[in-house]
Short mmCIF file of N, CA and C in Angstrom, two decimals:
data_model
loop_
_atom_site.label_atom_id
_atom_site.label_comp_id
_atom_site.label_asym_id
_atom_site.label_seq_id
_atom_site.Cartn_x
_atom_site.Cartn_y
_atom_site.Cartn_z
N UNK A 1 42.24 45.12 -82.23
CA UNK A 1 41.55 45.55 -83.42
C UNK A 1 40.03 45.49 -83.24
N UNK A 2 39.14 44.34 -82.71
CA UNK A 2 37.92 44.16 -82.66
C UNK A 2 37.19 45.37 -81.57
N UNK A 3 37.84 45.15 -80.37
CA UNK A 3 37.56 46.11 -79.58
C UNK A 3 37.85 47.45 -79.42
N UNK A 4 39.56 48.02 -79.14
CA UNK A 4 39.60 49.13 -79.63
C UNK A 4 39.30 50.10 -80.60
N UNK A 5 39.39 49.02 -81.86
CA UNK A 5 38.90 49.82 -83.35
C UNK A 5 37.76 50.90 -83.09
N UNK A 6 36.86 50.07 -82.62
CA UNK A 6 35.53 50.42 -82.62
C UNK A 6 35.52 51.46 -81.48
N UNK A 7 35.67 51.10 -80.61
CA UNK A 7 35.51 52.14 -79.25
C UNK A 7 36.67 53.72 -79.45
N UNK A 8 37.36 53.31 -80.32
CA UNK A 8 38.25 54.86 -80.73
C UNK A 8 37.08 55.55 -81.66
N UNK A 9 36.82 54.54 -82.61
CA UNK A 9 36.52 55.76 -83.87
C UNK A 9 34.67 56.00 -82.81
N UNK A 10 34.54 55.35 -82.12
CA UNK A 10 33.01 55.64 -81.48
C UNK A 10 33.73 57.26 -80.60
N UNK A 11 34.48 56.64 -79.83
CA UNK A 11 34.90 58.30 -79.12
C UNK A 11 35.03 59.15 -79.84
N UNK A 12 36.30 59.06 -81.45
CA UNK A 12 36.18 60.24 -82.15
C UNK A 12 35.18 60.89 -82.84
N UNK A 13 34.16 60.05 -83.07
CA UNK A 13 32.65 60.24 -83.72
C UNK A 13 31.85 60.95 -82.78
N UNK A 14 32.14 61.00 -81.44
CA UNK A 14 31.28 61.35 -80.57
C UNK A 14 31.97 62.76 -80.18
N UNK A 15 33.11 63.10 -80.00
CA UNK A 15 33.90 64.30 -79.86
C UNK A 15 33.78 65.25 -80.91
N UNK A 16 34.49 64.75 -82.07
CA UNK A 16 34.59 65.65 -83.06
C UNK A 16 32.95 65.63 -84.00
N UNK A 17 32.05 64.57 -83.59
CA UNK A 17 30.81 64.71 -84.87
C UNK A 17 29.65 64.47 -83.86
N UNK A 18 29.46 65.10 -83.22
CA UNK A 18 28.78 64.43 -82.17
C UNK A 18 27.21 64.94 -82.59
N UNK A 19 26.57 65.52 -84.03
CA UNK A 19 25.29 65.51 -84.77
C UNK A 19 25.44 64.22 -85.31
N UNK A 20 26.71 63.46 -85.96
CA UNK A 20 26.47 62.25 -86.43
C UNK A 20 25.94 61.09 -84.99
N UNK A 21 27.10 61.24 -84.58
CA UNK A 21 26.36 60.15 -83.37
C UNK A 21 25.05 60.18 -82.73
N UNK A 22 24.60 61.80 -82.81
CA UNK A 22 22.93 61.96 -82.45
C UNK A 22 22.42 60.72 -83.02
N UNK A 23 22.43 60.84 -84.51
CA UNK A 23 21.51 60.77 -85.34
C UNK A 23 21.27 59.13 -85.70
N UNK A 24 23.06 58.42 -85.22
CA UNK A 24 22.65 57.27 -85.06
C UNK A 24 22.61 56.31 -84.37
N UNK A 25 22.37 57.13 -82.62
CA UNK A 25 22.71 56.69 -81.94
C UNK A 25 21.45 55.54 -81.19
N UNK A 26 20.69 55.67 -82.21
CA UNK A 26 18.97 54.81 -81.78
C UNK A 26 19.18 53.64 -82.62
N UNK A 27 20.19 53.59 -83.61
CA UNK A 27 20.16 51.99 -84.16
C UNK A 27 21.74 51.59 -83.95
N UNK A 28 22.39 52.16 -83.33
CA UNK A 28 23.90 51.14 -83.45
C UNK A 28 23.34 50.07 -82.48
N UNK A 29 23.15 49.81 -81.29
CA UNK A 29 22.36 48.58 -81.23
C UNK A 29 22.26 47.28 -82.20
N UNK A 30 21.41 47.75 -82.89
CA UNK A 30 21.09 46.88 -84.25
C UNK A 30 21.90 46.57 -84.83
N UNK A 31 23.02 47.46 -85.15
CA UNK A 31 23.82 47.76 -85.94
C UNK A 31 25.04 46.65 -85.51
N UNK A 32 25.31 46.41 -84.44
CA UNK A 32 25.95 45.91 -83.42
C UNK A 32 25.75 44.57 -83.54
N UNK A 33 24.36 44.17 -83.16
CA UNK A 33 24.00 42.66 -83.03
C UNK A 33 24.13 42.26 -84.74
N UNK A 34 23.61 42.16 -86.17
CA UNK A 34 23.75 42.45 -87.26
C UNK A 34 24.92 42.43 -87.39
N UNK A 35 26.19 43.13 -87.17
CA UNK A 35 27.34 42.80 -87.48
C UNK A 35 27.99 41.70 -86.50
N UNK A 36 27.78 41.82 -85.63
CA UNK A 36 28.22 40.47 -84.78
C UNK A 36 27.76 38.78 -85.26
N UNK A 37 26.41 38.77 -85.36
CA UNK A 37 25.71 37.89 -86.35
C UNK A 37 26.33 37.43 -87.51
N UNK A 38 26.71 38.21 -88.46
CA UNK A 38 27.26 38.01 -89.57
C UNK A 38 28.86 37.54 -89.38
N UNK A 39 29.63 38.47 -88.24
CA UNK A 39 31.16 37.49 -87.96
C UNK A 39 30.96 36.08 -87.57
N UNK A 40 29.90 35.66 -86.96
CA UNK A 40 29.92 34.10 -86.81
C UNK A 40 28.89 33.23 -87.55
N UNK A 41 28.31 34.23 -88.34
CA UNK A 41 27.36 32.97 -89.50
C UNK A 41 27.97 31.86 -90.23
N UNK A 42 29.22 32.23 -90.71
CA UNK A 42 29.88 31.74 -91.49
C UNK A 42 30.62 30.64 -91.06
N UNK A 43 31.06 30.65 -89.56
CA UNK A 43 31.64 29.28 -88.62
C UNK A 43 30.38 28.38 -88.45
N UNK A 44 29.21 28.69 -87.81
CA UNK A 44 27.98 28.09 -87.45
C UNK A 44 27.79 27.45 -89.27
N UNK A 45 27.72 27.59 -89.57
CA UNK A 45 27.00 27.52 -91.49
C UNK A 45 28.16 26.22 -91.80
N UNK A 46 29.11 26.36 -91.38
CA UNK A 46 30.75 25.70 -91.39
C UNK A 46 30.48 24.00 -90.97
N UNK A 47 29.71 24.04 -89.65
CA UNK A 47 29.67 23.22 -88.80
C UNK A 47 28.33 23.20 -88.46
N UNK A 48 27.24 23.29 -89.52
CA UNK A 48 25.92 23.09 -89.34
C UNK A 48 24.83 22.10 -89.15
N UNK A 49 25.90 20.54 -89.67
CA UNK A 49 25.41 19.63 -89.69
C UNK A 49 25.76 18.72 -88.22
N UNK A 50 26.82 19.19 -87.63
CA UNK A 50 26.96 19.11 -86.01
C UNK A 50 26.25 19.77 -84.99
N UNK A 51 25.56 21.05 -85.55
CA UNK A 51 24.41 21.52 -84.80
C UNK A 51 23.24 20.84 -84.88
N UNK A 52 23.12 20.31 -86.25
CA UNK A 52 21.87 19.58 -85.98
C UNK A 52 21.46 18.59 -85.72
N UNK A 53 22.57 17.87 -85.40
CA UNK A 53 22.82 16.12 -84.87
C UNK A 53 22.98 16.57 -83.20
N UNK A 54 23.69 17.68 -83.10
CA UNK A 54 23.96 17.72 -81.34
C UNK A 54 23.70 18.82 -81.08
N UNK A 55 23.09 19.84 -81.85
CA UNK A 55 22.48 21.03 -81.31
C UNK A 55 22.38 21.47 -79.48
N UNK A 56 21.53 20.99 -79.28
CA UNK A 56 20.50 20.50 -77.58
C UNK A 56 21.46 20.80 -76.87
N UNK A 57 22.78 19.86 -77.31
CA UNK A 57 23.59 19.99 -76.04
C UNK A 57 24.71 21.20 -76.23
N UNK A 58 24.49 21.92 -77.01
CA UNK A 58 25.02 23.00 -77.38
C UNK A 58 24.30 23.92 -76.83
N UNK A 59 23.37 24.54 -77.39
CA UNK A 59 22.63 25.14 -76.65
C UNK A 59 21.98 25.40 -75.34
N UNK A 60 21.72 24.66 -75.23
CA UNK A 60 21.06 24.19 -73.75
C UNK A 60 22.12 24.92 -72.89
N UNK A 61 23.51 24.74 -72.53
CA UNK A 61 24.29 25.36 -71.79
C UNK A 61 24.64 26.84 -71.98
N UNK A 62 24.82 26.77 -73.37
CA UNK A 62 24.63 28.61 -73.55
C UNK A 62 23.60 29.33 -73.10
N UNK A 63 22.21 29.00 -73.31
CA UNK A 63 21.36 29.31 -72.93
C UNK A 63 21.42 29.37 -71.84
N UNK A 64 21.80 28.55 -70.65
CA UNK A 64 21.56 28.70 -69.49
C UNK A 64 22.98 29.90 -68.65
N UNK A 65 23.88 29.87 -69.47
CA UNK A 65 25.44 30.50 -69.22
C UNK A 65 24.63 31.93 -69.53
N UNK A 66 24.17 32.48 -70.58
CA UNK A 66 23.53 33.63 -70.42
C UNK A 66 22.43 34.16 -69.61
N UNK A 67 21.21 33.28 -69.37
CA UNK A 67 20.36 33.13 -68.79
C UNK A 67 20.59 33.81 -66.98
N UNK A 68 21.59 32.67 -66.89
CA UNK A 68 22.11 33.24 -65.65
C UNK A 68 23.11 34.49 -65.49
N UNK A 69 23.32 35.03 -66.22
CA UNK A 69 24.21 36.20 -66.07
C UNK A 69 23.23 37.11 -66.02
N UNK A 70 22.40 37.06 -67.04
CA UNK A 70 21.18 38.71 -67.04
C UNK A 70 20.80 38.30 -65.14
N UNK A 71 20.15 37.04 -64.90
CA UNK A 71 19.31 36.94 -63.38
C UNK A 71 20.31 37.37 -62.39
N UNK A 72 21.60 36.95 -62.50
CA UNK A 72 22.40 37.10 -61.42
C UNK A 72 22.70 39.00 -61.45
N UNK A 73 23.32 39.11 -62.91
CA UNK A 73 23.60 40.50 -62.73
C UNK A 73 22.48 41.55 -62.89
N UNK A 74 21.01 41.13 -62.54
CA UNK A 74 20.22 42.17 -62.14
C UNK A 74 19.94 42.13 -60.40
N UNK A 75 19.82 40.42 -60.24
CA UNK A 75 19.16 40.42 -58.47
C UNK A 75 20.38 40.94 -57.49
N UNK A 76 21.73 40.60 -57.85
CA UNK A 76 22.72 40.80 -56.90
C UNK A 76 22.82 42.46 -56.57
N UNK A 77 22.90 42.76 -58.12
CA UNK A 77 22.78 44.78 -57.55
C UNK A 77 21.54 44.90 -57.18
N UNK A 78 20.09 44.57 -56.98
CA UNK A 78 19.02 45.10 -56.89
C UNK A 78 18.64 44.98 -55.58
N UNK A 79 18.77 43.46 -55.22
CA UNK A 79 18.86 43.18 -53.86
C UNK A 79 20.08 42.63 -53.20
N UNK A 80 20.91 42.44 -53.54
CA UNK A 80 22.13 42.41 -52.54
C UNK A 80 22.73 43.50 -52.22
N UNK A 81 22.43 44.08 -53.25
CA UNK A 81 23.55 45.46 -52.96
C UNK A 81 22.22 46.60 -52.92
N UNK A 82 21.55 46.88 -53.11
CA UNK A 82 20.27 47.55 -52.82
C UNK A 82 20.61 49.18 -53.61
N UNK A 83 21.21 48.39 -54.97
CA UNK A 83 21.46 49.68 -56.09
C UNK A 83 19.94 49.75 -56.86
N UNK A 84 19.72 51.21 -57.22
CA UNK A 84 18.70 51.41 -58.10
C UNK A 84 18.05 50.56 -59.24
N UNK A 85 17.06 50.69 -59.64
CA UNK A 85 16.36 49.85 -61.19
C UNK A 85 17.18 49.93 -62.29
N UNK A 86 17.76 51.27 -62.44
CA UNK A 86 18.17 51.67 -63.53
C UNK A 86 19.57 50.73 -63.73
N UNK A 87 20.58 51.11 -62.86
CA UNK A 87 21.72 50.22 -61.97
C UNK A 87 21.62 49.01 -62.68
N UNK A 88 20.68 48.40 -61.75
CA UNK A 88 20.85 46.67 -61.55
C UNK A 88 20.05 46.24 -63.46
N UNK A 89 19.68 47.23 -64.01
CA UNK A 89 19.11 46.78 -65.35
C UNK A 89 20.42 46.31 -66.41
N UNK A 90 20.95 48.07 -66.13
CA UNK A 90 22.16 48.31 -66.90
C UNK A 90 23.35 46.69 -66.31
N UNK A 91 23.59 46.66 -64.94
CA UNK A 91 24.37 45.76 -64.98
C UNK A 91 24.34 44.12 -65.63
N UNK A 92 22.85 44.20 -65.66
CA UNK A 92 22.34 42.77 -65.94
C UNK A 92 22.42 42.69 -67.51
N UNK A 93 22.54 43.66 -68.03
CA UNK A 93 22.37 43.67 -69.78
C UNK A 93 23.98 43.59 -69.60
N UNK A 94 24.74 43.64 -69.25
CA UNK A 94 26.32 43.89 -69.27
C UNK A 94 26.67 42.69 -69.24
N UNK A 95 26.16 42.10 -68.07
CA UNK A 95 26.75 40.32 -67.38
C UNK A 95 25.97 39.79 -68.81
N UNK A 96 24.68 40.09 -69.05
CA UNK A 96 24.33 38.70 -70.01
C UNK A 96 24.96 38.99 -71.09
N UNK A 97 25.17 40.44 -71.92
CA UNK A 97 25.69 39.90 -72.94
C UNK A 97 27.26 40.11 -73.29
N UNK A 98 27.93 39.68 -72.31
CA UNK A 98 28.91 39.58 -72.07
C UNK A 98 29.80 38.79 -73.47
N UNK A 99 30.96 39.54 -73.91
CA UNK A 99 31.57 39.45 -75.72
C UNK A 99 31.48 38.20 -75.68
N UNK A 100 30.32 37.07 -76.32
CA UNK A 100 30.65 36.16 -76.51
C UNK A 100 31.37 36.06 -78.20
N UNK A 101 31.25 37.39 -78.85
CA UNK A 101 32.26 37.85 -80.29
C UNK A 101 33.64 37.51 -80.14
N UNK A 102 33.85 38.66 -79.04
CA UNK A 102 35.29 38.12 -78.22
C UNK A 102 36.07 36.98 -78.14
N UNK A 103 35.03 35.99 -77.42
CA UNK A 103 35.83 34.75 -77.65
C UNK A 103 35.54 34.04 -78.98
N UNK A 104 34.90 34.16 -79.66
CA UNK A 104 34.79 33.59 -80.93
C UNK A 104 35.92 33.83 -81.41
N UNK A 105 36.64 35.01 -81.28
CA UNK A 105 37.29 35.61 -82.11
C UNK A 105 39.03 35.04 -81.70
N UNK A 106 39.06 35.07 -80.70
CA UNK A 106 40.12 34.85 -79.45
C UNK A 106 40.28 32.94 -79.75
N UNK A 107 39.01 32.44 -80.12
CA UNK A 107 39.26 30.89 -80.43
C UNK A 107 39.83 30.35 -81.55
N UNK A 108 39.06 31.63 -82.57
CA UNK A 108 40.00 31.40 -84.25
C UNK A 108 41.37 31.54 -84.47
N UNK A 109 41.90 32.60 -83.24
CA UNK A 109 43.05 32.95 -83.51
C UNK A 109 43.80 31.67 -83.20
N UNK A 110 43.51 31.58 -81.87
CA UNK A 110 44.69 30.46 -80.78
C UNK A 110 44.28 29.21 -80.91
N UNK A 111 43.19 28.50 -81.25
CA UNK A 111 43.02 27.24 -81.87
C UNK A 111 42.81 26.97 -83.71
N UNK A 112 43.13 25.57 -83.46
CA UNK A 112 43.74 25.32 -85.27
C UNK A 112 42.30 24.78 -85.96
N UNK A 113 41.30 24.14 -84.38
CA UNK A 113 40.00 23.47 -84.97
C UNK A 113 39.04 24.28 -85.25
N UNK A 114 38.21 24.75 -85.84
CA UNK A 114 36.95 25.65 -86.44
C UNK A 114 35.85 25.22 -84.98
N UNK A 115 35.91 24.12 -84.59
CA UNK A 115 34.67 23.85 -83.36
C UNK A 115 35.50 24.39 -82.18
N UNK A 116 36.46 25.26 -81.94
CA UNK A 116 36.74 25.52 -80.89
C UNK A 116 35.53 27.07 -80.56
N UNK A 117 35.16 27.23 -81.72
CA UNK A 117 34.48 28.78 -81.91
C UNK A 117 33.26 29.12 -82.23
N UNK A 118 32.56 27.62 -81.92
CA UNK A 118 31.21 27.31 -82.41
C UNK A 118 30.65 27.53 -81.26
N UNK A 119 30.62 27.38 -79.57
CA UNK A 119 30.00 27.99 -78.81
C UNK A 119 29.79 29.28 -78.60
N UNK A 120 31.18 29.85 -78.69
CA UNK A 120 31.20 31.47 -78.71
C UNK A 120 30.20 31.81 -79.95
N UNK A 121 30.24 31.47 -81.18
CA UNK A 121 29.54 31.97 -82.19
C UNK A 121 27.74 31.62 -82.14
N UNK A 122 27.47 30.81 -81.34
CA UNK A 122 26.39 30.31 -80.36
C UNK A 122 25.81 31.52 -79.76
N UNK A 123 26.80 31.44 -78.85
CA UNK A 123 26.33 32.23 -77.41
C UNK A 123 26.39 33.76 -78.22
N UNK A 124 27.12 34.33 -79.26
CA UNK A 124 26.46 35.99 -80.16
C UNK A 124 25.09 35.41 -80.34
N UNK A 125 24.84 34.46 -80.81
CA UNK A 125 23.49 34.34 -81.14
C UNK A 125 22.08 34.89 -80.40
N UNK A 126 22.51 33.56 -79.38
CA UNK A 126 21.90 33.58 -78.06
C UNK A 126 21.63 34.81 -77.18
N UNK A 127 23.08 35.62 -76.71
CA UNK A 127 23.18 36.71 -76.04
C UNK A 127 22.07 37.71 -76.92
N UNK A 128 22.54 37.86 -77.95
CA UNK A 128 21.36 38.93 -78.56
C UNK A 128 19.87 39.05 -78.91
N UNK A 129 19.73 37.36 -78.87
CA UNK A 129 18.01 36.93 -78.60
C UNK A 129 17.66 37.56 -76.81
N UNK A 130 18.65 37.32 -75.89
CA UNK A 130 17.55 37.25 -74.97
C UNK A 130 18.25 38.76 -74.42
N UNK A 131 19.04 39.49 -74.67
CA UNK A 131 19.28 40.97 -74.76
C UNK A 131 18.13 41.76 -74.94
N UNK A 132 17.53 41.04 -76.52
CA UNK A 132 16.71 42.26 -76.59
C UNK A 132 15.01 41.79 -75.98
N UNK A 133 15.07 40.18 -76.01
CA UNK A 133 13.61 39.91 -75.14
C UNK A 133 14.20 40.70 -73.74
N UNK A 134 14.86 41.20 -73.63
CA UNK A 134 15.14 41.93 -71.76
C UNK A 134 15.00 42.87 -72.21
N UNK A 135 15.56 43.80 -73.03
CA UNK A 135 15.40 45.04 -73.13
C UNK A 135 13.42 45.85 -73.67
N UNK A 136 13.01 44.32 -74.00
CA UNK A 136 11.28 44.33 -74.94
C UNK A 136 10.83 44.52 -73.44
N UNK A 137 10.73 43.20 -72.77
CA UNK A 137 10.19 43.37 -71.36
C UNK A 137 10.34 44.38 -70.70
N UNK A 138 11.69 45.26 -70.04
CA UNK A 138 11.46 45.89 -69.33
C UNK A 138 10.89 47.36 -69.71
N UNK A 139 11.03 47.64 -71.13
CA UNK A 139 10.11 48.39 -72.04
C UNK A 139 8.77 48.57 -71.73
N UNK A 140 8.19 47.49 -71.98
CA UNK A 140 6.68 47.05 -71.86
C UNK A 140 6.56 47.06 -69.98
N UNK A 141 7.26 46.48 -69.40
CA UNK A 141 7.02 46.71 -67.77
C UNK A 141 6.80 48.32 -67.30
N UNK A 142 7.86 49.06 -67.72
CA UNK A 142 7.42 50.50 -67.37
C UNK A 142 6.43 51.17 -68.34
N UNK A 143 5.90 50.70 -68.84
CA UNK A 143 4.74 51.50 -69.97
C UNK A 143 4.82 51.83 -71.49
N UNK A 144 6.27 51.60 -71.80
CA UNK A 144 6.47 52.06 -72.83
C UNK A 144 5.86 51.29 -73.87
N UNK A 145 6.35 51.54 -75.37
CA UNK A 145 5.67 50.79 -76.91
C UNK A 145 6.73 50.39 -77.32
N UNK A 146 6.72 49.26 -77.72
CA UNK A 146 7.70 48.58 -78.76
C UNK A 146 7.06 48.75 -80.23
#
């Protein structure tokens, strides 16, 4: 449901309406992080007073679990594998923001505790802070305006 849903009616939107998808195809992005945000506000908000007694050590590892996925999945195609800018950008936005929705979602189902889904609902956070500081930077690196 989470994944297919979306990726059908995106294909049929794009086949059969494909002036609609023009038109909004510069903010689903937004649209994306914003709704992802909002599926795990409500767990984080749940268990808010455990973030703020042990936050640090919550974070701290997400941060670094994403962190390292954008570095790894840009240097390995860029220089290990000696694939293009464009390539090793695209792959590195893939590895970092890798569904941490997904498992949020995948934790509510198959566990009975609400903190099984508080990292995943973390790491949406996280992933989409430093998504788009990557996507600002390499913006601003080739010339462009934010």
């Amino acid at each position: 449901k989470v994944v297919i849903g979306p990726t059908l009616l995106g294909l049929l939107l794009n086949v059969y309406m494909p002036h609609v998808t023009a038109q909004i195809k510069p903010i689903t992005p937004l649209i994306g992080v914003v709704l992802t945000s909002c599926l795990c506000a409500a767990p984080i908000a749940g268990v808010a007073d455990l973030l703020l007694e042990q936050g640090m050590g919550l974070i701290v590892p997400v941060v670094l679990l994403h962190a390292l996925s954008f570095f790894i999945g840009y240097t390995v195609p860029r220089y290990g594998l000696g694939m293009s800018e464009q390539y090793a950008r695209t792959i590195s936005i893939e590895s970092g923001m890798q569904s941490a929705a997904l498992g949020f979602l995948l934790a509510r189902k198959h566990f009975s505790s609400t903190l099984t889904a508080v990292p995943s609902a973390v790491g949406v956070l996280v992933m989409s802070w430093m998504g788009a500081l990557m996507s600002v930077a390499w913006r601003l690196k080739d010339g462009g305006v934010c």
